[in-house]
Amino acid sequence: MPKKIDHEERKEKILQTALKVFAREGYRDSNLSLIAQECGISRPTIYQYFKDKEEIYYYAVKLVTGRMFNKYATFAWSTDDNYMSRITSICIDIMDNAAQNEGELTSLVDVMLQMKKEGRDFNEIVLRRTAKLTILFKRLLRMGIKQGDIIACDVNKVADHILLLLESTCFQVAFLDTFDMILSKELIANYLEFFKTNPLGNDVIPRS
Amino acid sequence: MPKKIDHEERKEKILQTALKVFAREGYRDSNLSLIAQECGISRPTIYQYFKDKEEIYYYAVKLVTGRMFNKYATFAWSTDDNYMSRITSICIDIMDNAAQNEGELTSLVDVMLQMKKEGRDFNEIVLRRTAKLTILFKRLLRMGIKQGDIIACDVNKVADHILLLLESTCFQVAFLDTFDMILSKELIANYLEFFKTNPLGNDVIPRS
DNA sequence: AGAGCATGCCCAAGAAAATTGACCATGAGG
DNA sequence: CCTCATGGTCAATTTTCTTGGGCATGCTCT
């Protein structure tokens, strides 16, 4: 019985496996043979789908961040919650995922940490990709202000702050055995609460 | 030089060709050999992609309506126009497409007319699919009312009316050589204008 | 009823594409 | 200078796809 191969499916499987391996072994120390092996295919086959190792990283990031963005964008426009609730829900969900310490988001953060260790600046790709999330937050903030859910504030700065909070949380979760303190759900909830009463909403958490 | 075949692309091409042929020859009188020929492939190959003739029709409708819905849904949530303008823009665009008398939408309408002639009720599929557009209009109306752009009205009925107007326009365009009168852009603009002043917005155009 | 035609299905040969074992180049480390 | 691991390539093999032809069935029209 010849099994039919779904190339999209396999492509995605390669990316997911690669992300896991990158997260576990580091980008430099992980080799394509291992990734191929864990996918149940041969190494040359990977080159059928991706140009080189770097492209695998690029598309893995794209997959995870894209899926994340779509998930939250869909949620954001398919509920009748007020805009502040939508923002809060998204933040909580991202933190939950990070805290679960498994799954795509955690792997992504691990890979970023490994990259940092190795002195590579591939992380620019991740930052470019998460920029879409910032746009989503900006839009929600703007709509919320128009609607009266959220008091007028500097939308750009607040959106940046939220992303910064989320990033720190993710990174701290990744360093869980090093740090004791961790940004809690309560903290971010407080931060968001802040905008209901503070008309500017700036400089709460300064950029490092 | 071995040309690489993109199966998704070919699948779509079959559907588009089929739609054109169905529109031209009618569903019954169009045969798979012709569709295959116009696609530059052989008849057995079609069976590689679709179960039978009916499935081709089903997916062709799904493709066109899906693309249409995505286009307008994306537009609707990616602009800062007031909600009345968004609805109007979408309606104008649909009518423009129908009036251009070529392209997917026109083909779809032609196919529906052919189906009607042949006494088949495959059109149920189309109606089920366009129901998504109704949902979009309902949502825009609801948001517009909340925002104050649009005066309170029975959202369900108004959305149905708009769809009915669009459908009639499309059908009339298809019968352009039979009918002299045609629902104009001005008419639909007037209809939409009506809701700004009329709190109910019902029974303007009674269901036939 | 019978001719004509289209669908749906099958087959086997040939065409095209995917897969892989083996190979090469490079660079790190002893 | 040798060894070894790894990224990247390639030709040959394997697998899958395509197609011309054929066949039974069922529909339509005369």
CSV table of C-alpha atoms (C1' of nucleotides) in Angstrom, one decimal:
chain,number,residue,atom,x,y,z
A,1,MET,CA,0.0,0.0,0.0
A,2,PRO,CA,1.7,3.2,-1.2
A,3,LYS,CA,1.1,5.9,1.4
A,4,LYS,CA,0.2,9.3,0.0
A,5,ILE,CA,2.4,12.1,1.2
A,6,ASP,CA,1.0,15.5,2.0
A,7,HIS,CA,3.8,17.8,1.3
A,8,GLU,CA,2.4,20.8,3.3
A,9,GLU,CA,1.9,18.5,6.2
A,10,ARG,CA,5.5,17.2,6.0
A,11,LYS,CA,6.9,20.7,5.6
A,12,GLU,CA,5.1,21.8,8.8
A,13,LYS,CA,6.3,18.7,10.6
A,14,ILE,CA,9.9,19.5,9.6
A,15,LEU,CA,9.5,23.0,11.0
A,16,GLN,CA,8.0,21.8,14.2
A,17,THR,CA,10.6,19.2,14.8
A,18,ALA,CA,13.4,21.6,13.9
A,19,LEU,CA,12.0,24.1,16.4
A,20,LYS,CA,12.0,21.5,19.1
A,21,VAL,CA,15.5,20.4,18.3
A,22,PHE,CA,16.8,24.0,18.0
A,23,ALA,CA,15.3,24.7,21.4
A,24,ARG,CA,16.8,21.6,22.9
A,25,GLU,CA,20.3,21.5,21.4
A,26,GLY,CA,20.8,25.1,20.3
A,27,TYR,CA,20.9,26.3,16.7
A,28,ARG,CA,24.6,25.6,16.1
A,29,ASP,CA,24.7,22.2,17.9
A,30,SER,CA,21.6,20.8,16.2
A,31,ASN,CA,22.2,19.1,12.9
A,32,LEU,CA,20.0,18.3,10.1
A,33,SER,CA,20.5,14.6,10.3
A,34,LEU,CA,18.9,14.6,13.7
A,35,ILE,CA,16.0,16.6,12.5
A,36,ALA,CA,15.5,14.4,9.5
A,37,GLN,CA,15.7,11.3,11.7
A,38,GLU,CA,13.1,12.6,14.1
A,39,CYS,CA,10.9,13.3,11.1
A,40,GLY,CA,11.4,9.8,9.8
A,41,ILE,CA,12.9,11.0,6.5
A,42,SER,CA,16.4,11.3,5.1
A,43,ARG,CA,18.6,14.4,5.3
A,44,PRO,CA,18.6,15.2,1.6
A,45,THR,CA,14.8,15.2,1.6
A,46,ILE,CA,14.9,18.3,3.8
A,47,TYR,CA,16.6,20.1,1.1
A,48,GLN,CA,13.6,19.4,-1.1
A,49,TYR,CA,11.6,21.7,1.1
A,50,PHE,CA,14.1,24.2,2.4
A,51,LYS,CA,17.1,25.9,0.9
A,52,ASP,CA,19.3,25.7,4.0
A,53,LYS,CA,19.4,25.5,7.7
A,54,GLU,CA,18.8,29.2,8.1
A,55,GLU,CA,15.7,29.0,6.0
A,56,ILE,CA,14.3,26.3,8.3
A,57,TYR,CA,14.7,28.7,11.2
A,58,TYR,CA,13.1,31.5,9.3
A,59,TYR,CA,10.0,29.5,8.4
A,60,ALA,CA,9.7,27.9,11.8
A,61,VAL,CA,9.5,31.3,13.3
A,62,LYS,CA,7.1,32.4,10.6
A,63,LEU,CA,4.8,29.4,11.3
A,64,VAL,CA,4.6,29.9,15.0
A,65,THR,CA,4.2,33.6,15.1
A,66,GLY,CA,1.8,33.5,12.2
A,67,ARG,CA,-0.4,31.0,13.9
A,68,MET,CA,-0.2,33.0,17.1
A,69,PHE,CA,-1.2,36.2,15.3
A,70,ASN,CA,-4.1,34.6,13.4
A,71,LYS,CA,-5.4,33.0,16.6
A,72,TYR,CA,-5.5,36.3,18.5
A,73,ALA,CA,-6.7,38.4,15.5
A,74,THR,CA,-9.5,36.0,14.9
A,75,PHE,CA,-10.4,36.1,18.6
A,76,ALA,CA,-10.2,39.9,18.7
A,77,TRP,CA,-12.7,40.4,16.0
A,78,SER,CA,-15.1,37.6,16.8
A,79,THR,CA,-16.2,38.5,20.3
A,80,ASP,CA,-18.4,41.3,21.6
A,81,ASP,CA,-16.3,41.8,24.8
A,82,ASN,CA,-15.2,45.3,25.4
A,83,TYR,CA,-11.8,46.1,24.0
A,84,MET,CA,-10.0,46.1,27.4
A,85,SER,CA,-11.2,42.6,28.0
A,86,ARG,CA,-10.0,41.5,24.6
A,87,ILE,CA,-6.5,42.8,25.2
A,88,THR,CA,-6.4,41.2,28.7
A,89,SER,CA,-7.7,37.9,27.4
A,90,ILE,CA,-5.0,37.8,24.7
A,91,CYS,CA,-2.2,38.6,27.2
A,92,ILE,CA,-3.4,36.0,29.7
A,93,ASP,CA,-3.5,33.4,27.0
A,94,ILE,CA,0.0,34.2,25.8
A,95,MET,CA,1.3,34.0,29.3
A,96,ASP,CA,-0.5,30.8,30.0
A,97,ASN,CA,1.1,29.2,26.9
A,98,ALA,CA,4.5,30.4,28.0
A,99,ALA,CA,4.0,29.2,31.5
A,100,GLN,CA,2.9,25.7,30.4
A,101,ASN,CA,6.5,25.2,29.5
A,102,GLU,CA,5.8,23.1,26.4
A,103,GLY,CA,4.4,23.8,23.0
A,104,GLU,CA,5.4,26.0,20.2
A,105,LEU,CA,5.6,29.3,22.0
A,106,THR,CA,8.0,27.9,24.6
A,107,SER,CA,10.2,26.3,22.0
A,108,LEU,CA,10.3,29.6,20.2
A,109,VAL,CA,11.5,31.5,23.3
A,110,ASP,CA,14.0,28.7,24.0
A,111,VAL,CA,15.4,29.0,20.5
A,112,MET,CA,15.7,32.8,20.9
A,113,LEU,CA,17.7,32.3,24.1
A,114,GLN,CA,20.0,29.8,22.5
A,115,MET,CA,20.5,32.2,19.6
A,116,LYS,CA,21.4,34.9,22.1
A,117,LYS,CA,23.9,32.6,23.8
A,118,GLU,CA,25.5,31.8,20.4
A,119,GLY,CA,25.8,35.5,19.6
A,120,ARG,CA,23.6,35.2,16.5
A,121,ASP,CA,21.1,37.9,15.8
A,122,PHE,CA,18.5,35.8,14.0
A,123,ASN,CA,16.1,37.1,16.6
A,124,GLU,CA,15.5,40.2,14.4
A,125,ILE,CA,13.2,37.9,12.5
A,126,VAL,CA,11.1,37.1,15.6
A,127,LEU,CA,10.9,40.8,16.5
A,128,ARG,CA,9.8,41.7,12.9
A,129,ARG,CA,7.1,39.0,13.2
A,130,THR,CA,5.8,39.9,16.6
A,131,ALA,CA,5.4,43.5,15.3
A,132,LYS,CA,2.1,42.3,13.8
A,133,LEU,CA,0.9,41.6,17.3
A,134,THR,CA,1.7,45.2,18.2
A,135,ILE,CA,-0.4,46.3,15.4
A,136,LEU,CA,-3.3,44.2,16.7
A,137,PHE,CA,-2.9,45.7,20.2
A,138,LYS,CA,-2.8,49.2,18.7
A,139,ARG,CA,-5.9,48.6,16.8
A,140,LEU,CA,-7.7,47.2,19.8
A,141,LEU,CA,-6.6,50.2,21.9
A,142,ARG,CA,-7.7,52.7,19.3
A,143,MET,CA,-11.1,51.0,19.0
A,144,GLY,CA,-11.4,50.8,22.8
A,145,ILE,CA,-10.7,54.5,23.1
A,146,LYS,CA,-13.3,55.3,20.4
A,147,GLN,CA,-15.8,53.1,22.2
A,148,GLY,CA,-15.1,54.6,25.6
A,149,ASP,CA,-13.8,51.3,27.1
A,150,ILE,CA,-10.3,52.7,27.5
A,151,ILE,CA,-9.4,56.3,28.4
A,152,ALA,CA,-7.3,58.2,25.8
A,153,CYS,CA,-3.6,57.3,25.9
A,154,ASP,CA,-0.6,57.1,23.6
A,155,VAL,CA,-1.6,54.0,21.7
A,156,ASN,CA,1.9,53.4,20.3
A,157,LYS,CA,3.6,53.5,23.6
A,158,VAL,CA,1.0,51.4,25.4
A,159,ALA,CA,1.1,48.7,22.7
A,160,ASP,CA,4.9,48.6,23.0
A,161,HIS,CA,4.7,48.3,26.7
A,162,ILE,CA,2.3,45.4,26.5
A,163,LEU,CA,4.6,43.6,24.1
A,164,LEU,CA,7.5,44.3,26.4
A,165,LEU,CA,5.6,42.9,29.3
A,166,LEU,CA,4.8,39.7,27.4
A,167,GLU,CA,8.3,39.3,26.1
A,168,SER,CA,9.8,39.7,29.6
A,169,THR,CA,7.3,37.2,30.9
A,170,CYS,CA,8.2,34.7,28.2
A,171,PHE,CA,11.9,35.1,28.8
A,172,GLN,CA,11.5,34.8,32.6
A,173,VAL,CA,9.5,31.7,32.2
A,174,ALA,CA,12.4,30.3,30.1
A,175,PHE,CA,14.8,31.2,32.9
A,176,LEU,CA,12.5,29.8,35.6
A,177,ASP,CA,15.3,28.0,37.3
A,178,THR,CA,17.5,31.1,37.4
A,179,PHE,CA,15.1,33.7,38.5
A,180,ASP,CA,12.7,33.5,41.4
A,181,MET,CA,10.6,36.4,40.6
A,182,ILE,CA,8.2,36.3,37.7
A,183,LEU,CA,5.9,38.8,36.1
A,184,SER,CA,2.5,37.5,37.2
A,185,LYS,CA,-0.9,37.6,35.6
A,186,GLU,CA,-1.9,40.0,38.3
A,187,LEU,CA,0.9,42.4,37.4
A,188,ILE,CA,-0.1,42.6,33.8
A,189,ALA,CA,-3.8,42.9,34.8
A,190,ASN,CA,-2.8,45.8,37.1
A,191,TYR,CA,-0.9,47.4,34.3
A,192,LEU,CA,-3.9,47.1,32.0
A,193,GLU,CA,-6.1,48.4,34.7
A,194,PHE,CA,-3.9,51.4,34.9
A,195,PHE,CA,-5.1,52.7,31.5
A,196,LYS,CA,-8.6,52.9,32.7
A,197,THR,CA,-7.6,55.6,35.1
A,198,ASN,CA,-4.4,57.1,33.8
A,199,PRO,CA,-4.9,59.3,30.7
A,200,LEU,CA,-1.4,59.0,29.4
A,201,GLY,CA,-0.3,55.5,30.3
A,202,ASN,CA,3.4,56.2,29.7
A,203,ASP,CA,6.6,55.3,31.4
A,204,VAL,CA,5.0,52.7,33.6
A,205,ILE,CA,7.6,50.2,32.5
A,206,PRO,CA,10.5,52.1,30.9
A,207,ARG,CA,12.3,50.5,27.9
A,208,SER,CA,15.5,49.0,29.1
B,1,MET,CA,13.5,20.9,-18.4
B,2,PRO,CA,11.0,19.1,-16.1
B,3,LYS,CA,8.3,21.6,-15.1
B,4,LYS,CA,7.2,21.3,-11.5
B,5,ILE,CA,3.5,20.8,-11.1
B,6,ASP,CA,1.7,22.7,-8.3
B,7,HIS,CA,-1.3,20.5,-7.5
B,8,GLU,CA,-3.2,23.2,-5.6
B,9,GLU,CA,-2.7,25.5,-8.6
B,10,ARG,CA,-3.9,22.9,-11.0
B,11,LYS,CA,-6.9,22.1,-8.8
B,12,GLU,CA,-7.9,25.7,-8.8
B,13,LYS,CA,-7.4,26.0,-12.5
B,14,ILE,CA,-9.7,23.0,-13.1
B,15,LEU,CA,-12.3,24.8,-10.9
B,16,GLN,CA,-12.0,28.1,-12.7
B,17,THR,CA,-12.1,26.5,-16.1
B,18,ALA,CA,-15.1,24.3,-15.1
B,19,LEU,CA,-17.0,27.4,-13.8
B,20,LYS,CA,-16.4,29.2,-17.1
B,21,VAL,CA,-17.5,26.1,-19.1
B,22,PHE,CA,-20.5,25.6,-16.9
B,23,ALA,CA,-21.5,29.2,-17.4
B,24,ARG,CA,-21.0,29.0,-21.2
B,25,GLU,CA,-22.5,25.6,-21.9
B,26,GLY,CA,-24.7,24.9,-19.0
B,27,TYR,CA,-24.0,22.3,-16.4
B,28,ARG,CA,-25.6,19.4,-18.2
B,29,ASP,CA,-24.3,20.2,-21.6
B,30,SER,CA,-20.7,20.7,-20.5
B,31,ASN,CA,-18.6,17.6,-20.4
B,32,LEU,CA,-15.5,16.8,-18.6
B,33,SER,CA,-13.5,16.2,-21.7
B,34,LEU,CA,-13.9,19.8,-22.7
B,35,ILE,CA,-12.9,21.0,-19.3
B,36,ALA,CA,-9.9,18.8,-19.3
B,37,GLN,CA,-9.0,20.0,-22.8
B,38,GLU,CA,-9.2,23.7,-21.8
B,39,CYS,CA,-7.0,22.9,-18.8
B,40,GLY,CA,-4.5,21.2,-21.0
B,41,ILE,CA,-4.8,17.9,-19.2
B,42,SER,CA,-6.6,14.6,-19.8
B,43,ARG,CA,-9.9,13.6,-18.6
B,44,PRO,CA,-8.7,10.8,-16.2
B,45,THR,CA,-6.5,13.3,-14.5
B,46,ILE,CA,-9.5,15.3,-13.3
B,47,TYR,CA,-10.6,12.2,-11.4
B,48,GLN,CA,-7.3,12.5,-9.6
B,49,TYR,CA,-8.5,15.8,-8.1
B,50,PHE,CA,-12.3,15.4,-7.8
B,51,LYS,CA,-14.7,12.6,-7.1
B,52,ASP,CA,-17.2,13.5,-9.8
B,53,LYS,CA,-18.8,16.3,-11.8
B,54,GLU,CA,-21.0,17.4,-8.9
B,55,GLU,CA,-18.0,17.8,-6.6
B,56,ILE,CA,-16.4,20.1,-9.2
B,57,TYR,CA,-19.4,22.3,-9.1
B,58,TYR,CA,-19.4,22.3,-5.3
B,59,TYR,CA,-15.8,23.3,-5.0
B,60,ALA,CA,-16.0,25.9,-7.7
B,61,VAL,CA,-18.8,27.6,-5.9
B,62,LYS,CA,-16.8,27.3,-2.6
B,63,LEU,CA,-13.7,28.8,-4.2
B,64,VAL,CA,-15.4,31.9,-5.6
B,65,THR,CA,-17.7,32.6,-2.7
B,66,GLY,CA,-14.9,32.0,-0.3
B,67,ARG,CA,-12.6,34.4,-2.1
B,68,MET,CA,-15.3,37.0,-2.3
B,69,PHE,CA,-16.1,36.7,1.4
B,70,ASN,CA,-12.5,36.9,2.4
B,71,LYS,CA,-12.0,39.9,0.2
B,72,TYR,CA,-14.8,41.8,1.8
B,73,ALA,CA,-14.2,40.6,5.3
B,74,THR,CA,-10.6,41.8,5.1
B,75,PHE,CA,-11.7,45.1,3.7
B,76,ALA,CA,-14.4,45.6,6.3
B,77,TRP,CA,-12.1,45.3,9.3
B,78,SER,CA,-9.0,47.0,7.8
B,79,THR,CA,-10.4,50.5,7.2
B,80,ASP,CA,-11.4,53.3,9.5
B,81,ASP,CA,-14.4,54.3,7.4
B,82,ASN,CA,-17.7,54.6,9.2
B,83,TYR,CA,-19.7,51.4,9.0
B,84,MET,CA,-22.3,52.8,6.6
B,85,SER,CA,-19.5,53.6,4.1
B,86,ARG,CA,-18.0,50.1,4.5
B,87,ILE,CA,-21.3,48.5,3.6
B,88,THR,CA,-21.8,50.8,0.7
B,89,SER,CA,-18.3,50.2,-0.6
B,90,ILE,CA,-18.8,46.4,-0.5
B,91,CYS,CA,-22.1,46.7,-2.3
B,92,ILE,CA,-20.7,48.9,-5.0
B,93,ASP,CA,-17.8,46.6,-5.5
B,94,ILE,CA,-20.0,43.5,-5.9
B,95,MET,CA,-22.2,45.4,-8.4
B,96,ASP,CA,-19.2,46.6,-10.3
B,97,ASN,CA,-17.9,43.1,-10.6
B,98,ALA,CA,-21.3,41.8,-11.8
B,99,ALA,CA,-21.6,44.7,-14.3
B,100,GLN,CA,-18.2,44.1,-15.8
B,101,ASN,CA,-19.7,41.0,-17.3
B,102,GLU,CA,-16.6,38.9,-16.9
B,103,GLY,CA,-14.7,37.3,-14.1
B,104,GLU,CA,-15.6,34.8,-11.4
B,105,LEU,CA,-18.7,36.4,-10.0
B,106,THR,CA,-20.3,36.8,-13.4
B,107,SER,CA,-19.6,33.2,-14.2
B,108,LEU,CA,-21.1,32.1,-10.9
B,109,VAL,CA,-24.3,34.0,-11.6
B,110,ASP,CA,-24.4,32.5,-15.2
B,111,VAL,CA,-24.0,29.0,-13.8
B,112,MET,CA,-26.8,29.6,-11.3
B,113,LEU,CA,-29.1,30.8,-14.2
B,114,GLN,CA,-28.2,27.7,-16.2
B,115,MET,CA,-28.9,25.5,-13.3
B,116,LYS,CA,-32.3,27.2,-12.8
B,117,LYS,CA,-33.1,26.5,-16.5
B,118,GLU,CA,-32.1,22.9,-16.1
B,119,GLY,CA,-34.4,22.6,-13.1
B,120,ARG,CA,-31.5,21.6,-10.8
B,121,ASP,CA,-31.4,23.0,-7.3
B,122,PHE,CA,-27.7,23.0,-6.8
B,123,ASN,CA,-28.1,26.6,-6.1
B,124,GLU,CA,-28.8,25.8,-2.5
B,125,ILE,CA,-25.0,25.5,-2.2
B,126,VAL,CA,-24.5,29.0,-3.4
B,127,LEU,CA,-27.2,30.4,-1.1
B,128,ARG,CA,-25.6,28.5,1.9
B,129,ARG,CA,-22.3,30.0,0.9
B,130,THR,CA,-23.5,33.6,0.5
B,131,ALA,CA,-25.0,33.3,3.9
B,132,LYS,CA,-21.6,34.2,5.2
B,133,LEU,CA,-21.9,37.6,3.5
B,134,THR,CA,-25.1,38.2,5.3
B,135,ILE,CA,-23.3,37.6,8.6
B,136,LEU,CA,-20.7,40.1,7.6
B,137,PHE,CA,-23.4,42.7,6.8
B,138,LYS,CA,-25.2,42.0,10.1
B,139,ARG,CA,-22.0,42.5,12.0
B,140,LEU,CA,-21.2,45.8,10.2
B,141,LEU,CA,-24.8,47.0,10.8
B,142,ARG,CA,-24.6,46.1,14.5
B,143,MET,CA,-21.3,47.8,14.9
B,144,GLY,CA,-22.5,50.8,13.0
B,145,ILE,CA,-25.6,51.1,15.2
B,146,LYS,CA,-23.4,50.9,18.3
B,147,GLN,CA,-21.1,53.5,16.9
B,148,GLY,CA,-23.9,55.8,16.0
B,149,ASP,CA,-23.2,55.7,12.2
B,150,ILE,CA,-26.5,53.9,11.5
B,151,ILE,CA,-29.8,54.4,13.2
B,152,ALA,CA,-31.3,51.4,15.1
B,153,CYS,CA,-33.0,49.0,12.8
B,154,ASP,CA,-33.9,45.3,12.5
B,155,VAL,CA,-30.4,44.1,11.6
B,156,ASN,CA,-31.5,40.7,10.3
B,157,LYS,CA,-34.1,42.1,7.9
B,158,VAL,CA,-31.8,44.9,6.6
B,159,ALA,CA,-29.0,42.4,5.9
B,160,ASP,CA,-31.4,40.2,4.1
B,161,HIS,CA,-32.6,43.1,2.0
B,162,ILE,CA,-29.1,44.1,1.0
B,163,LEU,CA,-28.3,40.6,-0.1
B,164,LEU,CA,-31.6,40.5,-2.0
B,165,LEU,CA,-30.7,43.8,-3.7
B,166,LEU,CA,-27.3,42.4,-4.7
B,167,GLU,CA,-28.7,39.2,-5.9
B,168,SER,CA,-31.3,40.9,-8.1
B,169,THR,CA,-28.6,43.2,-9.5
B,170,CYS,CA,-26.4,40.2,-10.4
B,171,PHE,CA,-29.3,38.4,-12.0
B,172,GLN,CA,-30.4,41.5,-13.9
B,173,VAL,CA,-26.9,42.0,-15.2
B,174,ALA,CA,-27.0,38.4,-16.4
B,175,PHE,CA,-30.3,39.1,-18.2
B,176,LEU,CA,-29.0,42.4,-19.6
B,177,ASP,CA,-30.3,41.7,-23.1
B,178,THR,CA,-33.7,40.7,-21.8
B,179,PHE,CA,-34.5,43.5,-19.3
B,180,ASP,CA,-34.1,47.2,-19.9
B,181,MET,CA,-34.4,48.3,-16.3
B,182,ILE,CA,-31.6,47.6,-13.9
B,183,LEU,CA,-31.1,48.3,-10.3
B,184,SER,CA,-28.5,51.1,-10.3
B,185,LYS,CA,-25.8,52.0,-7.8
B,186,GLU,CA,-27.9,55.0,-7.0
B,187,LEU,CA,-30.8,52.9,-6.0
B,188,ILE,CA,-28.9,50.8,-3.6
B,189,ALA,CA,-27.2,54.0,-2.3
B,190,ASN,CA,-30.6,55.4,-1.7
B,191,TYR,CA,-31.7,52.3,0.0
B,192,LEU,CA,-28.8,52.4,2.4
B,193,GLU,CA,-29.3,56.1,2.9
B,194,PHE,CA,-32.8,55.3,4.0
B,195,PHE,CA,-31.6,53.6,7.2
B,196,LYS,CA,-30.0,56.8,8.3
B,197,THR,CA,-33.4,58.3,8.8
B,198,ASN,CA,-35.8,55.4,9.1
B,199,PRO,CA,-35.6,53.7,12.4
B,200,LEU,CA,-37.1,50.4,11.2
B,201,GLY,CA,-35.9,50.0,7.7
B,202,ASN,CA,-38.3,47.2,6.9
B,203,ASP,CA,-40.5,46.4,4.0
B,204,VAL,CA,-38.7,48.8,1.6
B,205,ILE,CA,-38.3,46.0,-0.8
B,206,PRO,CA,-40.7,43.2,0.0
B,207,ARG,CA,-39.5,39.6,-0.4
B,208,SER,CA,-41.0,38.2,-3.6
C,1,DA,C1',-36.2,0.4,-29.3
C,2,DG,C1',-31.9,1.8,-30.9
C,3,DA,C1',-28.3,5.1,-31.9
C,4,DG,C1',-25.3,8.4,-29.8
C,5,DC,C1',-23.1,10.3,-26.2
C,6,DA,C1',-21.2,11.3,-21.5
C,7,DT,C1',-20.1,9.6,-17.0
C,8,DG,C1',-17.5,6.9,-14.0
C,9,DC,C1',-14.1,3.6,-13.6
C,10,DC,C1',-10.0,0.8,-14.8
C,11,DC,C1',-5.6,-0.5,-16.7
C,12,DA,C1',-0.7,-0.5,-18.2
C,13,DA,C1',2.9,2.1,-20.1
C,14,DG,C1',5.4,6.0,-20.0
C,15,DA,C1',6.5,10.6,-17.8
C,16,DA,C1',7.6,13.3,-13.9
C,17,DA,C1',8.8,14.0,-9.3
C,18,DA,C1',10.4,12.6,-4.7
C,19,DT,C1',13.8,10.1,-2.0
C,20,DT,C1',18.0,8.5,-0.7
C,21,DG,C1',22.9,6.6,-0.4
C,22,DA,C1',27.0,8.1,-1.6
C,23,DC,C1',29.9,11.9,-2.5
C,24,DC,C1',32.4,16.5,-2.0
C,25,DA,C1',34.0,20.7,0.5
C,26,DT,C1',34.9,22.9,4.5
C,27,DG,C1',36.3,23.8,8.9
C,28,DA,C1',37.3,22.5,13.9
C,29,DG,C1',40.2,19.9,16.8
C,30,DG,C1',43.8,16.9,18.0
D,1,DC,C1',48.4,16.5,8.4
D,2,DC,C1',45.0,13.5,9.7
D,3,DT,C1',40.3,12.7,11.4
D,4,DC,C1',35.8,13.6,11.9
D,5,DA,C1',31.5,16.0,11.8
D,6,DT,C1',28.5,18.7,9.1
D,7,DG,C1',26.3,21.5,5.4
D,8,DG,C1',25.3,20.9,0.9
D,9,DT,C1',24.9,18.3,-3.9
D,10,DC,C1',23.8,14.7,-7.3
D,11,DA,C1',22.7,10.6,-9.9
D,12,DA,C1',20.2,6.6,-9.7
D,13,DT,C1',16.3,4.4,-7.8
D,14,DT,C1',11.7,4.4,-6.1
D,15,DT,C1',7.3,6.2,-6.0
D,16,DT,C1',3.7,8.7,-7.8
D,17,DC,C1',1.2,10.9,-11.6
D,18,DT,C1',-0.5,11.2,-16.1
D,19,DT,C1',-2.7,9.5,-20.1
D,20,DG,C1',-4.6,7.1,-24.2
D,21,DG,C1',-7.5,3.6,-24.7
D,22,DG,C1',-11.2,0.6,-23.4
D,23,DC,C1',-15.7,-0.8,-21.1
D,24,DA,C1',-20.3,-0.9,-18.8
D,25,DT,C1',-24.0,1.9,-17.5
D,26,DG,C1',-27.5,5.1,-18.0
D,27,DC,C1',-29.5,9.1,-20.2
D,28,DT,C1',-31.6,11.7,-24.2
D,29,DC,C1',-33.4,12.2,-28.5
D,30,DT,C1',-35.4,10.4,-32.6
